[in-house]
Amino acid sequence: MRLPAPRGPVTALFFEHLTCRPHAFDPSSVCSGEPAVEDEDLQLALFVCYELHYRGFDEVDDGWEWNPSLLEARQVLERRFEDGLAEAVPRPVPTPSVPMRRVLAELVAAAGDDPSLAAFLERKADLGQFREFVVHRSIYHLKEADPHTWAIPRLHGGAKAALVEIQADEYGGGRLERMHSELFRATMRKLDLDDSYGAYLGRIPAITLAVGNVMSLFGLHRRRRGALLGHLAAFEMTSSLPNLRYGHGLRRLGGDATACRFYDEHVRADAVHEQVAAHDMCGGFAAAHPDLAGDVLYGAACALALDRLFTGHVLDRWTRGATSLREADLAVGSR
């Protein structure tokens, strides 16, 4: 993956440094005034910082991953992101007398499904809109499971075993052709999209980046491990029916079995995963760490809130006959 074009002063500063050998720099000027979740500059800067812990960028030296100046600058951005999340997402209050599984189910039910992006894709979307949706999702699905895997070495006992059970399915039980990221690549190819990792980063808007960044934010900080588990639980508990609808919509538009396999697989797998995630993983973790039960619920609430904002962004643009993606730009160094 190559660095995309900067989207403001923060990414311009970062990219200027990141395309050189690792060195110390002044991280003090990394603030802007936009709401954090909608701030294109902030969300892209965070994504780039986090990506150094995944596969990195062609023109960025791997030595930047733990560079003190970059980590200090990232911390400033993370604080803004966390403050923005705190403003946008009310923190649920845990109820010790009620099982975690039931509290999570009530949280998901309260979030509702209106408006429903899945219903629109099932019944109304044209092929161009479905392809746009897949481009949005590619920023996460091409590394599906990786952000939540950060929690494995930070857990023990039943919660750890439950997370490993879920993640093993996400990684195809060790078989390349069954990995969910590979199934998604097949969907992209069938839709005549570029399935290379990060190919559409330059077209991904801030809200989509925020949906992915919150996973990395929770995953890369041990203190946020409870929120990461709650995020995964909400993700799994709201997956089966939407994926059923995505599959129906893609078949309506002419998608074959290979194109739809990614969605079909999630209908089956996530129906099981949601039970394991809510009861065994989150329930077990909250029982072992009752002081972190609120973090579990907050992580779930963040997942649900950001998904609503993403849905609102996409449907608003489509209703107005506009694209939900950013206009294409040139990657750094490609001019």
PDB file of N, CA, C and O in Angstrom, residues 71-137:
ATOM      1  N   LEU A  71       4.823   8.380  17.992  1.00  0.00           N
ATOM      2  CA  LEU A  71       3.929   7.877  19.031  1.00  0.00           C
ATOM      3  C   LEU A  71       3.365   9.011  19.878  1.00  0.00           C
ATOM      4  O   LEU A  71       2.193   8.985  20.278  1.00  0.00           O
ATOM      5  N   GLU A  72       4.190  10.037  20.150  1.00  0.00           N
ATOM      6  CA  GLU A  72       3.709  11.180  20.915  1.00  0.00           C
ATOM      7  C   GLU A  72       2.648  11.943  20.135  1.00  0.00           C
ATOM      8  O   GLU A  72       1.614  12.347  20.681  1.00  0.00           O
ATOM      9  N   ALA A  73       2.887  12.124  18.830  1.00  0.00           N
ATOM     10  CA  ALA A  73       1.896  12.797  17.990  1.00  0.00           C
ATOM     11  C   ALA A  73       0.617  11.975  17.898  1.00  0.00           C
ATOM     12  O   ALA A  73      -0.503  12.515  17.951  1.00  0.00           O
ATOM     13  N   ARG A  74       0.766  10.651  17.774  1.00  0.00           N
ATOM     14  CA  ARG A  74      -0.411   9.780  17.700  1.00  0.00           C
ATOM     15  C   ARG A  74      -1.228   9.877  18.983  1.00  0.00           C
ATOM     16  O   ARG A  74      -2.465   9.866  18.952  1.00  0.00           O
ATOM     17  N   GLN A  75      -0.545   9.999  20.109  1.00  0.00           N
ATOM     18  CA  GLN A  75      -1.258  10.087  21.382  1.00  0.00           C
ATOM     19  C   GLN A  75      -2.145  11.325  21.432  1.00  0.00           C
ATOM     20  O   GLN A  75      -3.269  11.280  21.956  1.00  0.00           O
ATOM     21  N   VAL A  76      -1.665  12.434  20.877  1.00  0.00           N
ATOM     22  CA  VAL A  76      -2.466  13.654  20.829  1.00  0.00           C
ATOM     23  C   VAL A  76      -3.725  13.419  19.995  1.00  0.00           C
ATOM     24  O   VAL A  76      -4.840  13.802  20.385  1.00  0.00           O
ATOM     25  N   LEU A  77      -3.568  12.770  18.849  1.00  0.00           N
ATOM     26  CA  LEU A  77      -4.709  12.484  17.978  1.00  0.00           C
ATOM     27  C   LEU A  77      -5.672  11.508  18.649  1.00  0.00           C
ATOM     28  O   LEU A  77      -6.899  11.652  18.531  1.00  0.00           O
ATOM     29  N   GLU A  78      -5.136  10.521  19.326  1.00  0.00           N
ATOM     30  CA  GLU A  78      -5.994   9.544  20.007  1.00  0.00           C
ATOM     31  C   GLU A  78      -6.829  10.204  21.094  1.00  0.00           C
ATOM     32  O   GLU A  78      -8.002   9.855  21.277  1.00  0.00           O
ATOM     33  N   ARG A  79      -6.237  11.154  21.808  1.00  0.00           N
ATOM     34  CA  ARG A  79      -7.009  11.857  22.835  1.00  0.00           C
ATOM     35  C   ARG A  79      -8.173  12.613  22.210  1.00  0.00           C
ATOM     36  O   ARG A  79      -9.284  12.635  22.760  1.00  0.00           O
ATOM     37  N   ARG A  80      -7.947  13.244  21.067  1.00  0.00           N
ATOM     38  CA  ARG A  80      -9.025  13.945  20.377  1.00  0.00           C
ATOM     39  C   ARG A  80     -10.094  12.956  19.912  1.00  0.00           C
ATOM     40  O   ARG A  80     -11.291  13.233  20.009  1.00  0.00           O
ATOM     41  N   PHE A  81      -9.661  11.818  19.405  1.00  0.00           N
ATOM     42  CA  PHE A  81     -10.610  10.803  18.955  1.00  0.00           C
ATOM     43  C   PHE A  81     -11.414  10.275  20.130  1.00  0.00           C
ATOM     44  O   PHE A  81     -12.647  10.145  20.063  1.00  0.00           O
ATOM     45  N   GLU A  82     -10.743   9.983  21.236  1.00  0.00           N
ATOM     46  CA  GLU A  82     -11.439   9.480  22.422  1.00  0.00           C
ATOM     47  C   GLU A  82     -12.412  10.516  22.970  1.00  0.00           C
ATOM     48  O   GLU A  82     -13.530  10.178  23.391  1.00  0.00           O
ATOM     49  N   ASP A  83     -12.011  11.778  22.963  1.00  0.00           N
ATOM     50  CA  ASP A  83     -12.917  12.839  23.419  1.00  0.00           C
ATOM     51  C   ASP A  83     -14.138  12.940  22.493  1.00  0.00           C
ATOM     52  O   ASP A  83     -15.266  13.124  22.956  1.00  0.00           O
ATOM     53  N   GLY A  84     -13.894  12.820  21.184  1.00  0.00           N
ATOM     54  CA  GLY A  84     -14.993  12.852  20.233  1.00  0.00           C
ATOM     55  C   GLY A  84     -15.948  11.695  20.417  1.00  0.00           C
ATOM     56  O   GLY A  84     -17.174  11.863  20.319  1.00  0.00           O
ATOM     57  N   LEU A  85     -15.409  10.511  20.690  1.00  0.00           N
ATOM     58  CA  LEU A  85     -16.261   9.351  20.949  1.00  0.00           C
ATOM     59  C   LEU A  85     -17.075   9.552  22.223  1.00  0.00           C
ATOM     60  O   LEU A  85     -18.270   9.219  22.266  1.00  0.00           O
ATOM     61  N   ALA A  86     -16.439  10.104  23.243  1.00  0.00           N
ATOM     62  CA  ALA A  86     -17.138  10.322  24.507  1.00  0.00           C
ATOM     63  C   ALA A  86     -18.306  11.289  24.335  1.00  0.00           C
ATOM     64  O   ALA A  86     -19.352  11.147  24.992  1.00  0.00           O
ATOM     65  N   GLU A  87     -18.152  12.284  23.448  1.00  0.00           N
ATOM     66  CA  GLU A  87     -19.227  13.235  23.184  1.00  0.00           C
ATOM     67  C   GLU A  87     -20.351  12.594  22.367  1.00  0.00           C
ATOM     68  O   GLU A  87     -21.528  12.904  22.565  1.00  0.00           O
ATOM     69  N   ALA A  88     -19.981  11.711  21.451  1.00  0.00           N
ATOM     70  CA  ALA A  88     -20.963  11.135  20.524  1.00  0.00           C
ATOM     71  C   ALA A  88     -21.647   9.891  21.073  1.00  0.00           C
ATOM     72  O   ALA A  88     -22.743   9.539  20.620  1.00  0.00           O
ATOM     73  N   VAL A  89     -21.013   9.204  22.015  1.00  0.00           N
ATOM     74  CA  VAL A  89     -21.515   7.902  22.480  1.00  0.00           C
ATOM     75  C   VAL A  89     -21.737   7.937  23.990  1.00  0.00           C
ATOM     76  O   VAL A  89     -20.777   7.924  24.762  1.00  0.00           O
ATOM     77  N   PRO A  90     -22.981   7.976  24.449  1.00  0.00           N
ATOM     78  CA  PRO A  90     -23.236   7.904  25.891  1.00  0.00           C
ATOM     79  C   PRO A  90     -22.691   6.596  26.463  1.00  0.00           C
ATOM     80  O   PRO A  90     -22.825   5.534  25.848  1.00  0.00           O
ATOM     81  N   ARG A  91     -22.100   6.674  27.624  1.00  0.00           N
ATOM     82  CA  ARG A  91     -21.493   5.486  28.230  1.00  0.00           C
ATOM     83  C   ARG A  91     -22.558   4.684  28.981  1.00  0.00           C
ATOM     84  O   ARG A  91     -23.133   5.172  29.964  1.00  0.00           O
ATOM     85  N   PRO A  92     -22.861   3.450  28.539  1.00  0.00           N
ATOM     86  CA  PRO A  92     -23.870   2.643  29.238  1.00  0.00           C
ATOM     87  C   PRO A  92     -23.429   2.300  30.664  1.00  0.00           C
ATOM     88  O   PRO A  92     -22.235   2.150  30.941  1.00  0.00           O
ATOM     89  N   VAL A  93     -24.395   2.198  31.539  1.00  0.00           N
ATOM     90  CA  VAL A  93     -24.114   1.849  32.929  1.00  0.00           C
ATOM     91  C   VAL A  93     -24.365   0.358  33.117  1.00  0.00           C
ATOM     92  O   VAL A  93     -25.464  -0.129  32.830  1.00  0.00           O
ATOM     93  N   PRO A  94     -23.357  -0.409  33.559  1.00  0.00           N
ATOM     94  CA  PRO A  94     -23.562  -1.850  33.741  1.00  0.00           C
ATOM     95  C   PRO A  94     -24.545  -2.151  34.866  1.00  0.00           C
ATOM     96  O   PRO A  94     -24.692  -1.373  35.807  1.00  0.00           O
ATOM     97  N   THR A  95     -25.231  -3.276  34.722  1.00  0.00           N
ATOM     98  CA  THR A  95     -26.169  -3.740  35.744  1.00  0.00           C
ATOM     99  C   THR A  95     -25.672  -5.090  36.252  1.00  0.00           C
ATOM    100  O   THR A  95     -25.894  -6.118  35.601  1.00  0.00           O
ATOM    101  N   PRO A  96     -24.953  -5.102  37.379  1.00  0.00           N
ATOM    102  CA  PRO A  96     -24.325  -6.341  37.854  1.00  0.00           C
ATOM    103  C   PRO A  96     -25.271  -7.517  38.003  1.00  0.00           C
ATOM    104  O   PRO A  96     -24.882  -8.673  37.839  1.00  0.00           O
ATOM    105  N   SER A  97     -26.548  -7.249  38.307  1.00  0.00           N
ATOM    106  CA  SER A  97     -27.499  -8.339  38.535  1.00  0.00           C
ATOM    107  C   SER A  97     -28.025  -8.948  37.241  1.00  0.00           C
ATOM    108  O   SER A  97     -28.690  -9.985  37.270  1.00  0.00           O
ATOM    109  N   VAL A  98     -27.734  -8.301  36.100  1.00  0.00           N
ATOM    110  CA  VAL A  98     -28.225  -8.785  34.814  1.00  0.00           C
ATOM    111  C   VAL A  98     -27.057  -9.384  34.032  1.00  0.00           C
ATOM    112  O   VAL A  98     -25.993  -8.774  33.942  1.00  0.00           O
ATOM    113  N   PRO A  99     -27.207 -10.594  33.459  1.00  0.00           N
ATOM    114  CA  PRO A  99     -26.113 -11.203  32.694  1.00  0.00           C
ATOM    115  C   PRO A  99     -25.643 -10.295  31.556  1.00  0.00           C
ATOM    116  O   PRO A  99     -26.446  -9.618  30.900  1.00  0.00           O
ATOM    117  N   MET A 100     -24.353 -10.289  31.329  1.00  0.00           N
ATOM    118  CA  MET A 100     -23.778  -9.451  30.283  1.00  0.00           C
ATOM    119  C   MET A 100     -24.406  -9.738  28.927  1.00  0.00           C
ATOM    120  O   MET A 100     -24.648  -8.813  28.134  1.00  0.00           O
ATOM    121  N   ARG A 101     -24.697 -10.990  28.659  1.00  0.00           N
ATOM    122  CA  ARG A 101     -25.300 -11.346  27.379  1.00  0.00           C
ATOM    123  C   ARG A 101     -26.624 -10.600  27.170  1.00  0.00           C
ATOM    124  O   ARG A 101     -26.896 -10.091  26.083  1.00  0.00           O
ATOM    125  N   ARG A 102     -27.435 -10.520  28.232  1.00  0.00           N
ATOM    126  CA  ARG A 102     -28.728  -9.856  28.102  1.00  0.00           C
ATOM    127  C   ARG A 102     -28.548  -8.346  27.962  1.00  0.00           C
ATOM    128  O   ARG A 102     -29.254  -7.695  27.178  1.00  0.00           O
ATOM    129  N   VAL A 103     -27.610  -7.763  28.701  1.00  0.00           N
ATOM    130  CA  VAL A 103     -27.378  -6.323  28.611  1.00  0.00           C
ATOM    131  C   VAL A 103     -26.918  -5.956  27.206  1.00  0.00           C
ATOM    132  O   VAL A 103     -27.362  -4.958  26.627  1.00  0.00           O
ATOM    133  N   LEU A 104     -26.029  -6.762  26.632  1.00  0.00           N
ATOM    134  CA  LEU A 104     -25.566  -6.505  25.266  1.00  0.00           C
ATOM    135  C   LEU A 104     -26.718  -6.624  24.273  1.00  0.00           C
ATOM    136  O   LEU A 104     -26.842  -5.813  23.349  1.00  0.00           O
ATOM    137  N   ALA A 105     -27.560  -7.627  24.462  1.00  0.00           N
ATOM    138  CA  ALA A 105     -28.706  -7.814  23.566  1.00  0.00           C
ATOM    139  C   ALA A 105     -29.650  -6.613  23.642  1.00  0.00           C
ATOM    140  O   ALA A 105     -30.181  -6.153  22.623  1.00  0.00           O
ATOM    141  N   GLU A 106     -29.865  -6.082  24.846  1.00  0.00           N
ATOM    142  CA  GLU A 106     -30.725  -4.915  25.004  1.00  0.00           C
ATOM    143  C   GLU A 106     -30.096  -3.689  24.356  1.00  0.00           C
ATOM    144  O   GLU A 106     -30.791  -2.858  23.749  1.00  0.00           O
ATOM    145  N   LEU A 107     -28.781  -3.571  24.450  1.00  0.00           N
ATOM    146  CA  LEU A 107     -28.072  -2.447  23.834  1.00  0.00           C
ATOM    147  C   LEU A 107     -28.207  -2.496  22.314  1.00  0.00           C
ATOM    148  O   LEU A 107     -28.474  -1.485  21.664  1.00  0.00           O
ATOM    149  N   VAL A 108     -28.045  -3.694  21.757  1.00  0.00           N
ATOM    150  CA  VAL A 108     -28.184  -3.870  20.306  1.00  0.00           C
ATOM    151  C   VAL A 108     -29.620  -3.582  19.873  1.00  0.00           C
ATOM    152  O   VAL A 108     -29.846  -2.900  18.864  1.00  0.00           O
ATOM    153  N   ALA A 109     -30.591  -4.080  20.635  1.00  0.00           N
ATOM    154  CA  ALA A 109     -31.993  -3.859  20.283  1.00  0.00           C
ATOM    155  C   ALA A 109     -32.348  -2.379  20.341  1.00  0.00           C
ATOM    156  O   ALA A 109     -33.085  -1.868  19.490  1.00  0.00           O
ATOM    157  N   ALA A 110     -31.798  -1.657  21.319  1.00  0.00           N
ATOM    158  CA  ALA A 110     -32.093  -0.235  21.459  1.00  0.00           C
ATOM    159  C   ALA A 110     -31.512   0.579  20.318  1.00  0.00           C
ATOM    160  O   ALA A 110     -32.040   1.646  19.976  1.00  0.00           O
ATOM    161  N   ALA A 111     -30.432   0.079  19.729  1.00  0.00           N
ATOM    162  CA  ALA A 111     -29.806   0.792  18.615  1.00  0.00           C
ATOM    163  C   ALA A 111     -30.698   0.791  17.387  1.00  0.00           C
ATOM    164  O   ALA A 111     -30.624   1.681  16.539  1.00  0.00           O
ATOM    165  N   GLY A 112     -31.556  -0.236  17.267  1.00  0.00           N
ATOM    166  CA  GLY A 112     -32.513  -0.296  16.167  1.00  0.00           C
ATOM    167  C   GLY A 112     -31.847  -0.574  14.832  1.00  0.00           C
ATOM    168  O   GLY A 112     -30.650  -0.820  14.731  1.00  0.00           O
ATOM    169  N   ASP A 113     -32.652  -0.474  13.788  1.00  0.00           N
ATOM    170  CA  ASP A 113     -32.179  -0.779  12.433  1.00  0.00           C
ATOM    171  C   ASP A 113     -32.831   0.182  11.433  1.00  0.00           C
ATOM    172  O   ASP A 113     -33.251  -0.211  10.353  1.00  0.00           O
ATOM    173  N   ASP A 114     -32.916   1.458  11.794  1.00  0.00           N
ATOM    174  CA  ASP A 114     -33.607   2.435  10.947  1.00  0.00           C
ATOM    175  C   ASP A 114     -32.799   3.725  10.915  1.00  0.00           C
ATOM    176  O   ASP A 114     -32.569   4.342  11.952  1.00  0.00           O
ATOM    177  N   PRO A 115     -32.311   4.142   9.733  1.00  0.00           N
ATOM    178  CA  PRO A 115     -32.526   3.486   8.430  1.00  0.00           C
ATOM    179  C   PRO A 115     -31.601   2.287   8.263  1.00  0.00           C
ATOM    180  O   PRO A 115     -30.552   2.208   8.904  1.00  0.00           O
ATOM    181  N   SER A 116     -31.983   1.368   7.399  1.00  0.00           N
ATOM    182  CA  SER A 116     -31.229   0.140   7.213  1.00  0.00           C
ATOM    183  C   SER A 116     -30.473   0.156   5.893  1.00  0.00           C
ATOM    184  O   SER A 116     -31.074   0.127   4.821  1.00  0.00           O
ATOM    185  N   LEU A 117     -29.165   0.210   5.986  1.00  0.00           N
ATOM    186  CA  LEU A 117     -28.340   0.126   4.782  1.00  0.00           C
ATOM    187  C   LEU A 117     -28.474  -1.253   4.151  1.00  0.00           C
ATOM    188  O   LEU A 117     -28.511  -1.390   2.923  1.00  0.00           O
ATOM    189  N   ALA A 118     -28.560  -2.283   5.003  1.00  0.00           N
ATOM    190  CA  ALA A 118     -28.679  -3.644   4.481  1.00  0.00           C
ATOM    191  C   ALA A 118     -29.960  -3.811   3.667  1.00  0.00           C
ATOM    192  O   ALA A 118     -29.960  -4.442   2.607  1.00  0.00           O
ATOM    193  N   ALA A 119     -31.073  -3.253   4.152  1.00  0.00           N
ATOM    194  CA  ALA A 119     -32.332  -3.356   3.415  1.00  0.00           C
ATOM    195  C   ALA A 119     -32.247  -2.618   2.081  1.00  0.00           C
ATOM    196  O   ALA A 119     -32.777  -3.088   1.063  1.00  0.00           O
ATOM    197  N   PHE A 120     -31.582  -1.471   2.072  1.00  0.00           N
ATOM    198  CA  PHE A 120     -31.424  -0.721   0.820  1.00  0.00           C
ATOM    199  C   PHE A 120     -30.607  -1.527  -0.184  1.00  0.00           C
ATOM    200  O   PHE A 120     -30.966  -1.621  -1.367  1.00  0.00           O
ATOM    201  N   LEU A 121     -29.508  -2.117   0.275  1.00  0.00           N
ATOM    202  CA  LEU A 121     -28.673  -2.905  -0.626  1.00  0.00           C
ATOM    203  C   LEU A 121     -29.403  -4.154  -1.115  1.00  0.00           C
ATOM    204  O   LEU A 121     -29.217  -4.584  -2.254  1.00  0.00           O
ATOM    205  N   GLU A 122     -30.256  -4.708  -0.272  1.00  0.00           N
ATOM    206  CA  GLU A 122     -31.000  -5.905  -0.656  1.00  0.00           C
ATOM    207  C   GLU A 122     -32.021  -5.596  -1.748  1.00  0.00           C
ATOM    208  O   GLU A 122     -32.154  -6.372  -2.702  1.00  0.00           O
ATOM    209  N   ARG A 123     -32.698  -4.456  -1.654  1.00  0.00           N
ATOM    210  CA  ARG A 123     -33.874  -4.234  -2.493  1.00  0.00           C
ATOM    211  C   ARG A 123     -33.705  -3.147  -3.557  1.00  0.00           C
ATOM    212  O   ARG A 123     -34.335  -3.221  -4.609  1.00  0.00           O
ATOM    213  N   LYS A 124     -32.888  -2.123  -3.280  1.00  0.00           N
ATOM    214  CA  LYS A 124     -32.907  -0.945  -4.135  1.00  0.00           C
ATOM    215  C   LYS A 124     -31.583  -0.599  -4.804  1.00  0.00           C
ATOM    216  O   LYS A 124     -31.584   0.047  -5.855  1.00  0.00           O
ATOM    217  N   ALA A 125     -30.474  -0.939  -4.218  1.00  0.00           N
ATOM    218  CA  ALA A 125     -29.175  -0.475  -4.708  1.00  0.00           C
ATOM    219  C   ALA A 125     -28.919  -0.945  -6.137  1.00  0.00           C
ATOM    220  O   ALA A 125     -29.276  -2.066  -6.512  1.00  0.00           O
ATOM    221  N   ASP A 126     -28.288  -0.078  -6.919  1.00  0.00           N
ATOM    222  CA  ASP A 126     -27.826  -0.523  -8.230  1.00  0.00           C
ATOM    223  C   ASP A 126     -26.416  -1.079  -8.081  1.00  0.00           C
ATOM    224  O   ASP A 126     -25.829  -1.044  -6.990  1.00  0.00           O
ATOM    225  N   LEU A 127     -25.871  -1.593  -9.164  1.00  0.00           N
ATOM    226  CA  LEU A 127     -24.572  -2.261  -9.088  1.00  0.00           C
ATOM    227  C   LEU A 127     -23.477  -1.280  -8.668  1.00  0.00           C
ATOM    228  O   LEU A 127     -22.580  -1.636  -7.884  1.00  0.00           O
ATOM    229  N   GLY A 128     -23.551  -0.057  -9.148  1.00  0.00           N
ATOM    230  CA  GLY A 128     -22.560   0.934  -8.772  1.00  0.00           C
ATOM    231  C   GLY A 128     -22.568   1.215  -7.287  1.00  0.00           C
ATOM    232  O   GLY A 128     -21.512   1.358  -6.655  1.00  0.00           O
ATOM    233  N   GLN A 129     -23.747   1.297  -6.695  1.00  0.00           N
ATOM    234  CA  GLN A 129     -23.846   1.535  -5.262  1.00  0.00           C
ATOM    235  C   GLN A 129     -23.335   0.338  -4.459  1.00  0.00           C
ATOM    236  O   GLN A 129     -22.663   0.511  -3.442  1.00  0.00           O
ATOM    237  N   PHE A 130     -23.640  -0.875  -4.929  1.00  0.00           N
ATOM    238  CA  PHE A 130     -23.142  -2.045  -4.214  1.00  0.00           C
ATOM    239  C   PHE A 130     -21.614  -2.081  -4.270  1.00  0.00           C
ATOM    240  O   PHE A 130     -20.954  -2.406  -3.283  1.00  0.00           O
ATOM    241  N   ARG A 131     -21.053  -1.734  -5.420  1.00  0.00           N
ATOM    242  CA  ARG A 131     -19.599  -1.702  -5.545  1.00  0.00           C
ATOM    243  C   ARG A 131     -19.008  -0.652  -4.596  1.00  0.00           C
ATOM    244  O   ARG A 131     -17.968  -0.872  -3.983  1.00  0.00           O
ATOM    245  N   GLU A 132     -19.661   0.493  -4.460  1.00  0.00           N
ATOM    246  CA  GLU A 132     -19.208   1.509  -3.507  1.00  0.00           C
ATOM    247  C   GLU A 132     -19.194   0.957  -2.087  1.00  0.00           C
ATOM    248  O   GLU A 132     -18.253   1.191  -1.321  1.00  0.00           O
ATOM    249  N   PHE A 133     -20.262   0.260  -1.723  1.00  0.00           N
ATOM    250  CA  PHE A 133     -20.344  -0.336  -0.392  1.00  0.00           C
ATOM    251  C   PHE A 133     -19.168  -1.280  -0.153  1.00  0.00           C
ATOM    252  O   PHE A 133     -18.530  -1.251   0.908  1.00  0.00           O
ATOM    253  N   VAL A 134     -18.853  -2.086  -1.135  1.00  0.00           N
ATOM    254  CA  VAL A 134     -17.741  -3.028  -1.003  1.00  0.00           C
ATOM    255  C   VAL A 134     -16.413  -2.279  -0.876  1.00  0.00           C
ATOM    256  O   VAL A 134     -15.533  -2.680  -0.105  1.00  0.00           O
ATOM    257  N   VAL A 135     -16.258  -1.186  -1.596  1.00  0.00           N
ATOM    258  CA  VAL A 135     -15.042  -0.379  -1.468  1.00  0.00           C
ATOM    259  C   VAL A 135     -14.910   0.160  -0.044  1.00  0.00           C
ATOM    260  O   VAL A 135     -13.836   0.088   0.563  1.00  0.00           O
ATOM    261  N   HIS A 136     -16.003   0.683   0.515  1.00  0.00           N
ATOM    262  CA  HIS A 136     -15.973   1.143   1.911  1.00  0.00           C
ATOM    263  C   HIS A 136     -15.496   0.018   2.827  1.00  0.00           C
ATOM    264  O   HIS A 136     -14.591   0.213   3.659  1.00  0.00           O
ATOM    265  N   ARG A 137     -16.110  -1.136   2.701  1.00  0.00           N
ATOM    266  CA  ARG A 137     -15.822  -2.232   3.619  1.00  0.00           C
ATOM    267  C   ARG A 137     -14.422  -2.829   3.426  1.00  0.00           C
ATOM    268  O   ARG A 137     -13.885  -3.473   4.332  1.00  0.00           O
TER     269      ARG A 137
END
